[in-house]
Short mmCIF file of C-alpha atoms in Angstrom, two decimals:
data_model
loop_
_atom_site.label_atom_id
_atom_site.label_comp_id
_atom_site.label_asym_id
_atom_site.label_seq_id
_atom_site.Cartn_x
_atom_site.Cartn_y
_atom_site.Cartn_z
CA MET A 1 134.43 149.30 -90.73
CA ARG A 2 133.90 147.42 -87.49
CA PRO A 3 133.40 148.57 -83.91
CA VAL A 4 136.09 148.57 -81.27
CA ASP A 5 134.78 146.04 -78.78
CA ALA A 6 136.11 143.89 -75.97
CA SER A 7 137.77 141.50 -78.43
CA VAL A 8 140.04 144.29 -79.67
CA LEU A 9 141.12 145.12 -76.12
CA GLU A 10 141.65 141.47 -75.24
CA GLY A 11 143.73 140.91 -78.38
CA ALA A 12 146.26 143.61 -77.56
CA GLY A 13 149.54 142.09 -76.48
CA LYS A 14 151.55 145.30 -76.39
CA VAL A 15 150.63 148.98 -76.27
CA LEU A 16 153.47 151.13 -77.60
CA ALA A 17 153.48 154.92 -77.72
CA VAL A 18 155.62 157.58 -79.40
CA HIS A 19 156.94 160.45 -77.26
CA LEU A 20 157.08 163.28 -79.83
CA SER A 21 155.96 162.83 -83.41
CA TYR A 22 154.06 165.97 -84.52
CA ARG A 23 156.05 169.06 -85.37
CA SER A 24 153.49 171.30 -83.67
CA ARG A 25 153.92 169.45 -80.36
CA ALA A 26 157.71 169.28 -80.67
CA GLU A 27 157.88 173.03 -81.29
CA GLN A 28 155.64 173.63 -78.29
CA ARG A 29 158.01 171.52 -76.16
CA GLY A 30 161.07 173.27 -77.61
CA ARG A 31 162.89 170.24 -78.99
CA ILE A 32 162.92 168.51 -82.37
CA PRO A 33 164.00 164.85 -82.07
CA GLU A 34 166.07 163.35 -84.85
CA HIS A 35 164.43 159.94 -84.47
CA PRO A 36 161.28 158.68 -82.75
CA SER A 37 161.45 157.38 -79.18
CA TYR A 38 158.89 155.26 -77.36
CA PHE A 39 157.39 154.10 -74.10
CA MET A 40 154.98 151.29 -73.21
CA LYS A 41 151.57 151.36 -71.60
CA ALA A 42 149.89 148.48 -69.81
CA ALA A 43 147.27 146.64 -71.85
CA SER A 44 145.03 146.97 -68.79
CA SER A 45 144.88 150.73 -69.48
CA LEU A 46 142.76 150.08 -72.59
CA SER A 47 139.06 150.95 -72.48
CA LEU A 48 136.09 151.49 -74.78
CA SER A 49 134.36 154.70 -75.83
CA GLY A 50 132.04 155.98 -73.14
CA THR A 51 134.02 154.40 -70.30
CA PRO A 52 134.78 156.97 -67.57
CA VAL A 53 138.37 157.59 -66.54
CA GLU A 54 139.26 158.48 -62.96
CA ARG A 55 141.55 161.31 -62.04
CA PRO A 56 143.38 159.57 -59.17
CA ALA A 57 142.71 160.92 -55.70
CA GLY A 58 145.26 163.49 -54.64
CA THR A 59 146.35 164.38 -58.18
CA GLU A 60 145.77 167.59 -60.16
CA LEU A 61 147.14 167.14 -63.64
CA LEU A 62 145.32 164.53 -65.69
CA ALA A 63 146.06 165.45 -69.31
CA PHE A 64 144.51 164.22 -72.55
CA GLU A 65 146.35 163.52 -75.82
CA GLY A 66 144.25 162.85 -78.89
CA GLU A 67 146.07 160.38 -81.13
CA ILE A 68 145.87 158.06 -84.11
CA ALA A 69 146.16 154.44 -82.99
CA LEU A 70 147.38 151.65 -85.28
CA VAL A 71 146.32 148.06 -84.71
CA ILE A 72 148.78 145.56 -86.15
CA GLY A 73 147.15 143.11 -88.55
CA THR A 74 149.99 140.77 -89.52
CA THR A 75 153.27 139.90 -87.84
CA ALA A 76 156.03 142.43 -88.54
CA ARG A 77 159.72 141.89 -87.82
CA ARG A 78 162.51 143.95 -89.38
CA VAL A 79 160.22 145.36 -92.05
CA LEU A 80 161.24 148.38 -94.11
CA PRO A 81 159.22 151.64 -94.20
CA ASP A 82 158.08 150.98 -97.78
CA ASP A 83 156.58 147.67 -96.68
CA ALA A 84 155.44 148.53 -93.16
CA TRP A 85 151.91 149.82 -93.84
CA ARG A 86 150.66 146.47 -95.13
CA HIS A 87 151.26 145.04 -91.64
CA VAL A 88 148.80 147.53 -90.14
CA GLY A 89 145.30 146.08 -89.98
CA TRP A 90 143.27 148.95 -88.58
CA VAL A 91 143.34 152.63 -87.70
CA THR A 92 141.32 154.11 -84.84
CA ALA A 93 141.16 157.02 -82.42
CA SER A 94 142.85 156.94 -79.04
CA ASN A 95 143.39 159.16 -76.03
CA ASP A 96 146.81 158.76 -74.44
CA LEU A 97 145.82 160.00 -71.00
CA GLY A 98 148.45 160.56 -68.33
CA VAL A 99 148.77 162.05 -64.87
CA TYR A 100 151.73 164.41 -64.53
CA ASP A 101 151.71 164.18 -60.74
CA LEU A 102 153.40 160.76 -61.09
CA LYS A 103 155.82 161.38 -63.97
CA TYR A 104 158.75 161.79 -61.58
CA ALA A 105 158.25 158.33 -60.08
CA ASP A 106 159.50 156.10 -62.88
CA LYS A 107 162.40 158.04 -64.39
CA GLY A 108 160.86 158.57 -67.82
CA SER A 109 159.26 155.18 -68.35
CA ASN A 110 155.76 156.61 -67.71
CA VAL A 111 154.66 153.33 -66.13
CA ARG A 112 152.43 154.80 -63.44
CA SER A 113 151.73 158.15 -65.03
CA LYS A 114 150.38 156.59 -68.24
CA SER A 115 149.12 153.11 -67.34
CA GLY A 116 146.20 153.77 -65.04
CA ASP A 117 143.00 151.85 -65.68
CA GLY A 118 141.14 153.51 -68.54
CA PHE A 119 144.09 155.70 -69.53
CA THR A 120 144.04 154.40 -73.13
CA PRO A 121 140.52 154.55 -74.55
CA LEU A 122 140.14 153.38 -78.18
CA GLY A 123 137.41 153.58 -80.79
CA PRO A 124 134.59 153.75 -81.36
CA ARG A 125 135.19 152.22 -84.83
CA LEU A 126 138.10 150.73 -86.76
CA ILE A 127 139.06 152.01 -90.22
CA PRO A 128 140.73 149.40 -92.48
CA ALA A 129 144.32 150.51 -92.98
CA SER A 130 144.24 149.20 -96.55
CA ALA A 131 141.49 151.70 -97.39
CA VAL A 132 143.40 154.86 -96.41
CA ASP A 133 146.60 156.70 -97.21
CA PRO A 134 148.69 156.95 -94.02
CA ALA A 135 149.78 160.41 -95.16
CA GLY A 136 146.16 161.59 -95.40
CA LEU A 137 144.78 161.00 -91.90
CA ARG A 138 143.49 163.65 -89.51
CA VAL A 139 143.10 163.69 -85.73
CA ARG A 140 140.82 166.11 -83.84
CA THR A 141 140.04 166.50 -80.15
CA TRP A 142 137.24 168.27 -78.32
CA VAL A 143 136.84 169.03 -74.60
CA ASN A 144 133.24 169.68 -73.58
CA GLY A 145 132.41 170.23 -77.24
CA GLU A 146 135.16 172.82 -77.86
CA ALA A 147 137.79 171.95 -80.47
CA VAL A 148 141.28 171.88 -78.91
CA GLN A 149 143.39 169.78 -81.32
CA ASP A 150 143.34 169.55 -85.10
CA ASP A 151 146.24 168.19 -87.14
CA THR A 152 147.00 165.78 -89.95
CA THR A 153 149.66 163.21 -90.61
CA ALA A 154 151.23 165.77 -92.95
CA GLY A 155 152.40 167.44 -89.73
CA LEU A 156 154.31 164.37 -88.51
CA LEU A 157 158.05 164.44 -88.01
CA PHE A 158 158.08 160.66 -88.56
CA ASP A 159 155.46 159.16 -90.85
CA LEU A 160 153.37 156.23 -89.69
CA PRO A 161 155.09 153.50 -91.79
CA ARG A 162 158.46 154.65 -90.44
CA ILE A 163 157.22 154.29 -86.86
CA VAL A 164 156.04 150.72 -87.53
CA ALA A 165 159.28 149.82 -89.29
CA ASP A 166 161.42 151.35 -86.56
CA LEU A 167 159.68 149.43 -83.79
CA SER A 168 159.96 146.21 -85.77
CA GLN A 169 163.75 146.49 -85.86
CA LEU A 170 163.99 145.35 -82.25
CA MET A 171 160.74 143.57 -81.44
CA THR A 172 158.22 141.44 -83.24
CA LEU A 173 154.91 143.22 -83.68
CA HIS A 174 152.08 140.73 -83.36
CA PRO A 175 148.50 140.97 -84.60
CA GLY A 176 146.48 142.99 -82.13
CA ASP A 177 149.43 145.06 -80.85
CA ILE A 178 148.57 148.75 -80.64
CA ILE A 179 150.78 151.70 -81.51
CA LEU A 180 149.83 155.19 -80.31
CA THR A 181 151.46 157.55 -82.80
CA GLY A 182 151.80 160.76 -80.78
CA THR A 183 149.71 163.86 -80.22
CA PRO A 184 149.79 167.30 -81.87
CA ALA A 185 149.89 170.61 -80.01
CA GLY A 186 146.87 171.43 -77.87
CA SER A 187 147.06 168.74 -75.22
CA SER A 188 146.16 170.08 -71.80
CA VAL A 189 144.62 169.27 -68.42
CA VAL A 190 141.09 168.04 -67.81
CA VAL A 191 139.15 167.89 -64.56
CA PRO A 192 136.28 165.79 -63.22
CA GLY A 193 133.11 166.62 -65.09
CA ASP A 194 134.90 167.19 -68.41
CA VAL A 195 134.25 165.02 -71.45
CA VAL A 196 137.06 164.45 -73.95
CA GLU A 197 136.25 163.36 -77.50
CA VAL A 198 138.74 162.27 -80.17
CA GLU A 199 138.06 161.44 -83.80
CA VAL A 200 140.33 160.16 -86.57
CA ASP A 201 139.26 160.37 -90.16
CA ALA A 202 140.54 160.02 -93.72
CA PRO A 203 138.82 162.88 -95.55
CA ALA A 204 139.87 161.69 -99.02
CA ALA A 205 138.39 158.25 -98.38
CA GLY A 206 135.29 159.52 -96.57
CA LEU A 207 136.00 157.25 -93.59
CA ALA A 208 135.90 158.20 -89.90
CA THR A 209 136.13 156.46 -86.54
CA GLY A 210 133.37 158.53 -84.98
CA ARG A 211 134.02 160.35 -81.75
CA LEU A 212 135.77 158.46 -78.97
CA SER A 213 134.17 159.77 -75.77
CA THR A 214 135.81 159.69 -72.33
CA PRO A 215 134.07 161.29 -69.32
CA VAL A 216 136.40 162.31 -66.45
CA THR A 217 135.46 161.40 -62.90
CA GLN A 218 137.13 161.90 -59.53
CA GLY A 219 138.85 158.98 -57.84
CA GLU A 220 138.23 158.59 -54.11
CA THR A 221 140.89 156.08 -52.98
CA PRO A 222 144.09 157.83 -51.81
CA PHE A 223 147.56 156.51 -52.56
CA ALA A 224 149.02 154.39 -49.76
CA GLY A 225 152.33 155.24 -48.14
CA PHE A 226 154.19 152.18 -49.40
CA GLY A 227 154.71 153.65 -52.90
CA ASN A 228 155.38 156.94 -54.58
CA GLY A 229 152.54 159.39 -54.20
CA PRO A 230 151.61 162.45 -56.24
CA ARG A 231 154.21 165.20 -56.45
CA LEU A 232 154.31 168.32 -58.61
CA THR A 233 156.64 171.09 -59.66
CA ASP A 234 155.90 174.21 -61.68
CA ALA A 235 157.76 172.54 -64.57
CA ASP A 236 155.23 169.68 -64.45
CA ARG A 237 152.36 172.16 -64.52
CA ILE A 238 153.83 173.96 -67.52
CA ASP A 239 154.34 170.65 -69.37
CA ALA A 240 150.82 169.49 -68.58
CA TYR A 241 149.09 172.70 -69.65
CA GLY A 242 151.44 173.50 -72.53
CA SER A 243 152.59 176.93 -71.32
CA ALA A 244 153.33 178.89 -68.15
CA GLU A 245 150.42 181.22 -68.89
CA ALA A 246 147.91 178.39 -69.21
CA ALA A 247 149.30 176.74 -66.08
CA GLY A 248 149.02 179.96 -64.07
CA VAL A 249 152.69 179.71 -63.15
CA PRO A 250 154.18 183.15 -62.52
CA THR A 251 157.21 183.94 -64.61
CA PRO A 252 160.22 185.50 -62.92
CA GLY A 253 160.56 189.22 -63.43
CA LEU A 254 162.17 192.40 -62.21
CA ASP A 255 160.83 193.82 -58.95
CA PRO A 256 158.44 196.62 -60.01
CA ALA A 257 159.79 199.07 -57.41
CA LEU A 258 163.38 198.50 -58.54
CA LYS A 259 162.36 198.80 -62.17
CA ALA A 260 160.68 202.13 -61.47
CA LYS A 261 163.84 203.44 -59.79
CA LEU A 262 166.02 202.40 -62.73
CA GLU A 263 163.58 203.93 -65.19
CA SER A 264 163.78 207.23 -63.33
CA VAL A 265 167.53 207.72 -63.81
CA ALA A 266 169.62 208.25 -66.93
CA THR A 267 172.10 205.69 -68.19
CA ALA A 268 174.73 208.43 -67.95
CA THR A 269 174.14 208.57 -64.18
CA LEU A 270 174.16 204.78 -63.92
CA SER A 271 177.39 204.61 -65.90
CA ALA A 272 179.11 207.08 -63.59
CA ASN A 273 178.08 205.14 -60.49
CA LEU A 274 179.01 201.79 -62.02
CA ARG A 275 182.44 203.24 -62.75
CA LYS A 276 182.80 204.26 -59.09
CA ARG A 277 182.47 200.54 -58.33
CA GLY A 278 185.19 199.66 -60.84
CA LEU A 279 182.74 198.45 -63.49
CA ASN A 280 183.95 200.06 -66.71
CA ASN A 281 183.06 197.28 -69.16
CA VAL A 282 179.29 197.08 -68.80
CA SER A 283 178.07 198.96 -71.87
CA ILE A 284 176.75 197.37 -75.07
CA ASP A 285 178.29 199.60 -77.70
CA GLY A 286 177.81 200.52 -81.33
CA LEU A 287 174.07 199.95 -81.68
CA GLN A 288 171.18 202.09 -82.89
CA CYS A 289 167.49 201.85 -81.97
CA THR A 290 164.37 201.42 -84.09
CA ARG A 291 162.55 203.75 -81.71
CA PRO A 292 164.92 206.57 -80.76
CA GLY A 293 164.20 208.02 -77.35
CA SER A 294 162.95 204.73 -75.92
CA LYS A 295 163.76 203.90 -72.30
CA VAL A 296 163.69 200.20 -71.47
CA VAL A 297 164.55 198.30 -68.31
CA GLY A 298 164.27 194.53 -68.02
CA LEU A 299 165.92 191.22 -67.24
CA ALA A 300 168.15 189.72 -69.92
CA ARG A 301 167.36 186.52 -71.80
CA THR A 302 170.23 185.46 -74.02
CA LEU A 303 170.73 183.85 -77.43
CA ARG A 304 174.05 182.97 -79.06
CA TYR A 305 174.78 182.63 -82.76
CA VAL A 306 177.92 180.82 -83.88
CA PRO A 307 179.60 181.20 -87.30
CA ASN A 308 177.80 179.28 -90.02
CA ARG A 309 179.08 175.83 -90.91
CA GLU A 310 176.88 174.19 -93.51
CA ASP A 311 176.75 170.71 -92.00
CA LEU A 312 175.86 172.10 -88.57
CA PHE A 313 173.28 174.48 -89.96
CA LYS A 314 171.38 171.44 -91.28
CA THR A 315 171.06 170.07 -87.76
CA HIS A 316 170.71 173.30 -85.76
CA GLY A 317 169.39 175.90 -88.15
CA ALA A 318 166.09 174.39 -89.21
CA GLY A 319 162.87 173.63 -87.34
CA PHE A 320 162.28 175.00 -83.87
CA ASN A 321 165.86 176.20 -83.57
CA ALA A 322 167.47 178.16 -80.74
CA GLN A 323 166.42 181.50 -82.27
CA LYS A 324 162.75 180.48 -82.38
CA ARG A 325 162.90 178.88 -78.92
CA ALA A 326 164.31 182.09 -77.46
CA ILE A 327 161.69 184.26 -79.14
CA ASP A 328 158.86 181.92 -78.19
CA SER A 329 159.84 181.68 -74.53
CA VAL A 330 160.67 185.29 -73.72
CA ASN A 331 158.51 186.48 -70.84
CA PRO A 332 156.70 189.78 -70.40
CA GLY A 333 159.12 192.58 -69.57
CA GLU A 334 162.24 190.61 -70.49
CA ILE A 335 164.85 191.78 -73.00
CA LEU A 336 166.23 189.29 -75.50
CA VAL A 337 169.96 189.93 -75.98
CA MET A 338 171.63 188.28 -78.98
CA GLU A 339 175.31 187.56 -79.51
CA ALA A 340 176.01 187.90 -83.23
CA ARG A 341 179.76 188.57 -82.87
CA GLY A 342 179.29 192.05 -84.33
CA GLU A 343 178.68 190.39 -87.70
CA LYS A 344 176.71 192.85 -89.82
CA GLY A 345 176.37 190.75 -92.95
CA THR A 346 173.06 189.08 -92.17
CA GLY A 347 169.86 189.61 -90.22
CA THR A 348 169.43 188.09 -86.76
CA VAL A 349 165.75 188.96 -86.36
CA GLY A 350 163.00 189.88 -88.81
CA ASP A 351 159.40 191.01 -88.88
CA ILE A 352 157.63 187.77 -87.89
CA LEU A 353 159.89 186.88 -84.97
CA GLY A 354 160.03 190.51 -83.89
CA LEU A 355 156.24 190.58 -83.82
CA ARG A 356 156.20 187.30 -81.89
CA ALA A 357 158.53 188.80 -79.25
CA GLN A 358 156.26 191.84 -78.99
CA VAL A 359 153.17 189.65 -78.62
CA ARG A 360 154.98 187.69 -75.89
CA GLY A 361 155.47 191.00 -74.05
CA ALA A 362 159.22 191.43 -74.52
CA ALA A 363 160.48 194.87 -73.51
CA ALA A 364 163.07 194.96 -76.30
CA ILE A 365 165.43 192.98 -78.52
CA ILE A 366 169.14 193.78 -78.51
CA THR A 367 171.45 192.33 -81.17
CA ASP A 368 174.94 193.30 -82.23
CA GLY A 369 174.09 191.96 -85.68
CA GLY A 370 171.74 192.97 -88.46
CA VAL A 371 167.96 193.26 -88.70
CA ARG A 372 165.94 191.98 -91.65
CA ASP A 373 162.60 193.42 -92.77
CA PHE A 374 163.78 196.66 -91.21
CA THR A 375 160.76 198.82 -92.03
CA ALA A 376 158.38 196.31 -90.41
CA VAL A 377 160.61 195.79 -87.36
CA ALA A 378 160.98 199.57 -86.94
CA GLY A 379 157.18 199.85 -87.06
CA LEU A 380 156.72 197.63 -84.00
CA ASP A 381 155.91 199.23 -80.65
CA MET A 382 158.73 197.18 -79.10
CA PRO A 383 162.15 198.78 -79.68
CA THR A 384 164.98 196.81 -81.23
CA PHE A 385 168.61 197.83 -80.72
CA PHE A 386 170.74 196.66 -83.67
CA ALA A 387 173.93 197.20 -85.63
CA ASN A 388 172.47 197.77 -89.10
CA PRO A 389 169.73 196.63 -91.50
CA HIS A 390 170.61 193.67 -93.75
CA PRO A 391 168.40 191.60 -96.08
CA ALA A 392 170.16 188.20 -95.74
CA VAL A 393 168.85 185.27 -93.70
CA LEU A 394 170.67 183.52 -90.85
CA GLY A 395 172.30 180.79 -92.94
CA ARG A 396 174.58 183.28 -94.67
CA ARG A 397 176.72 183.90 -91.59
CA HIS A 398 175.10 182.43 -88.46
CA ILE A 399 173.78 179.29 -86.81
CA PRO A 400 171.40 179.87 -83.86
CA TRP A 401 173.09 177.70 -81.25
CA ASP A 402 172.24 178.23 -77.60
CA THR A 403 169.86 180.06 -75.29
CA ASP A 404 170.03 181.28 -71.69
CA ILE A 405 173.81 181.14 -71.41
CA THR A 406 176.51 183.75 -70.82
CA ILE A 407 177.15 185.64 -74.07
CA ALA A 408 179.07 188.61 -75.47
CA CYS A 409 177.12 191.44 -77.10
CA GLY A 410 178.42 194.77 -78.28
CA GLY A 411 181.72 194.33 -76.47
CA THR A 412 180.47 193.27 -73.06
CA THR A 413 179.42 190.12 -71.26
CA VAL A 414 175.72 189.51 -70.59
CA GLN A 415 174.34 186.76 -68.37
CA PRO A 416 170.74 185.57 -68.15
CA GLY A 417 169.07 187.57 -65.39
CA ASP A 418 171.33 190.60 -65.74
CA ILE A 419 169.42 193.88 -65.68
CA ILE A 420 169.51 195.82 -68.93
CA VAL A 421 168.92 199.58 -68.90
CA ALA A 422 168.82 201.38 -72.26
CA ASP A 423 168.00 204.90 -73.34
CA SER A 424 169.20 207.47 -75.86
CA ASP A 425 172.65 207.58 -74.25
CA GLY A 426 173.32 203.86 -74.54
CA ILE A 427 172.78 200.38 -73.16
CA LEU A 428 174.11 199.23 -69.80
CA VAL A 429 174.33 195.83 -68.13
CA VAL A 430 173.68 196.11 -64.38
CA PRO A 431 174.64 193.20 -62.10
CA PRO A 432 171.49 192.30 -60.14
CA ALA A 433 173.36 192.06 -56.81
CA ILE A 434 174.13 195.79 -56.75
CA ALA A 435 171.09 197.11 -58.62
CA GLU A 436 169.08 198.35 -55.63
CA GLU A 437 171.95 200.20 -54.01
CA LEU A 438 173.07 201.56 -57.37
CA ALA A 439 169.60 202.88 -58.19
CA ASP A 440 169.33 204.66 -54.84
CA GLU A 441 172.72 206.30 -55.34
CA CYS A 442 171.74 207.44 -58.84
CA ILE A 443 168.49 208.92 -57.58
CA ARG A 444 170.40 210.89 -54.94
CA GLN A 445 172.93 212.03 -57.52
CA GLU A 446 170.27 213.19 -59.95
CA ALA A 447 168.49 215.12 -57.22
CA GLU A 448 171.77 216.88 -56.44
CA GLU A 449 172.35 217.61 -60.11
CA GLU A 450 168.85 219.02 -60.45
CA PHE A 451 169.65 221.43 -57.64
CA ILE A 452 173.02 222.38 -59.14
CA PHE A 453 171.40 222.93 -62.55
CA ALA A 454 168.82 225.24 -60.97
CA MET A 455 171.49 227.20 -59.08
CA VAL A 456 173.61 227.63 -62.21
CA GLY A 457 170.51 228.80 -64.02
CA GLU A 458 170.11 231.51 -61.39
CA GLY A 459 173.58 232.81 -62.25
CA ASN A 460 175.72 231.07 -59.62
CA SER A 461 179.28 230.01 -60.43
CA VAL A 462 180.08 226.32 -60.53
CA ASP A 463 183.06 226.96 -58.24
CA GLY A 464 182.18 225.31 -54.95
CA LEU A 465 178.81 224.27 -56.33
CA TYR A 466 179.89 221.45 -58.65
CA PRO A 467 180.93 219.51 -56.66
CA MET A 468 179.23 221.04 -53.65
CA ASN A 469 181.20 222.45 -50.76
CA ALA A 470 179.83 222.55 -47.23
CA ARG A 471 177.91 225.80 -47.76
CA TRP A 472 176.19 224.60 -50.87
CA ARG A 473 175.60 221.17 -49.30
CA ALA A 474 173.64 222.83 -46.48
CA ARG A 475 171.55 224.78 -48.99
CA TYR A 476 170.95 221.59 -50.96
CA ASP A 477 169.80 219.71 -47.84
CA GLN A 478 167.25 222.44 -47.16
CA TRP A 479 166.14 222.43 -50.83
CA ALA A 480 165.78 218.63 -50.83
CA ALA A 481 163.82 218.62 -47.56
CA GLU A 482 161.37 221.18 -48.92
CA ARG A 483 160.73 218.91 -51.89
CA GLY A 484 160.60 215.65 -49.99
CA ARG A 485 163.79 214.34 -51.59
#
């Protein structure tokens, strides 16, 4: 063991970093890369434990990323994964800091967003690589003493020797070069006054780097006008914080007043008024509900399954696939609509993913395929509309393929953002452009039908009443006025 001191920083010729390497982080980002990809950081971004890092003036989103750093010990060029680890001299803790306000500026190279002075602290001690198993390392991060990241190299998509070997295919790795090997889930934003600590250890070997400490301070010098300045979008905020909820970014949803109107009318009334507009093919047919009697209204999110093909299932069916991405990104009040081609021979959702959708706040799941773990899914508070129960998993008949695209479900077309209205009579797809006017017409119609029902109950004939002639229309107008209709 030796300390990370100025000689380590001065000996670094290159600082290389992996974009996505931990499964937990990749799943959080919604994409599983087939191979590792990289970017470079300036050697001038290196700093020692205890050195403050500035959040640049005018920026908001300085994010930490606790990582395992490898320091190359001997020259490596075109080495194989089985031989790569012997070229690593040391292992230490690092913090791959970056400012999301500048990510747009360099088209993915991360030059300015990741290479600020002090944006790559290392230390405080070096662990000899020869003394540890690269598959048995752990990285943990704390912010103001609270644990926020905890993962091991068992959670890597690409093991550490593979990363070294892959980089050596194109460039010579020299002694002193540093490789940042990616961060697990849990990275987020820090603000001036926070202290970030990162530690790497090898529990089986009883070796640890100690905690790398980085206090965050506020920069005072603004960006000049002759270069790109800070700029943010909601997408940047979500990426920096890890989720829309954490970022405080509102998710799109159905106008509450419109939702209340649609909830107040029956699908039978909606269907009749849709038909008046020439819309006859807007019902999702042939499904049953886990919670009969449920009334749900929400915006559609969509998921498409394609017929299973074994070679494609290997690339699209595993990991954080389209099914899991759809479930894990559904927003409160939304309805996840699945295209399963009416195939009843396998489940398209089960207990765990159904529960996840409920926890996310989904209003319902609609699938024209089967449901696995039926008893558990039926026990959820969130209703699921489905074709039939079936015990088989996806790979029997389906590959989860795409999300948030136009799909077919139960004989009709559904687009993301369509309004879904479902009750005991059926499931309707309402085009958003006509929803307000349609709801108002349905409310008027149901008020009229309430009056007609009452008059028939009093013994009146339906002749001239249903539909109403002028005499009955006048009586209805008086009745409606008395009731504030």
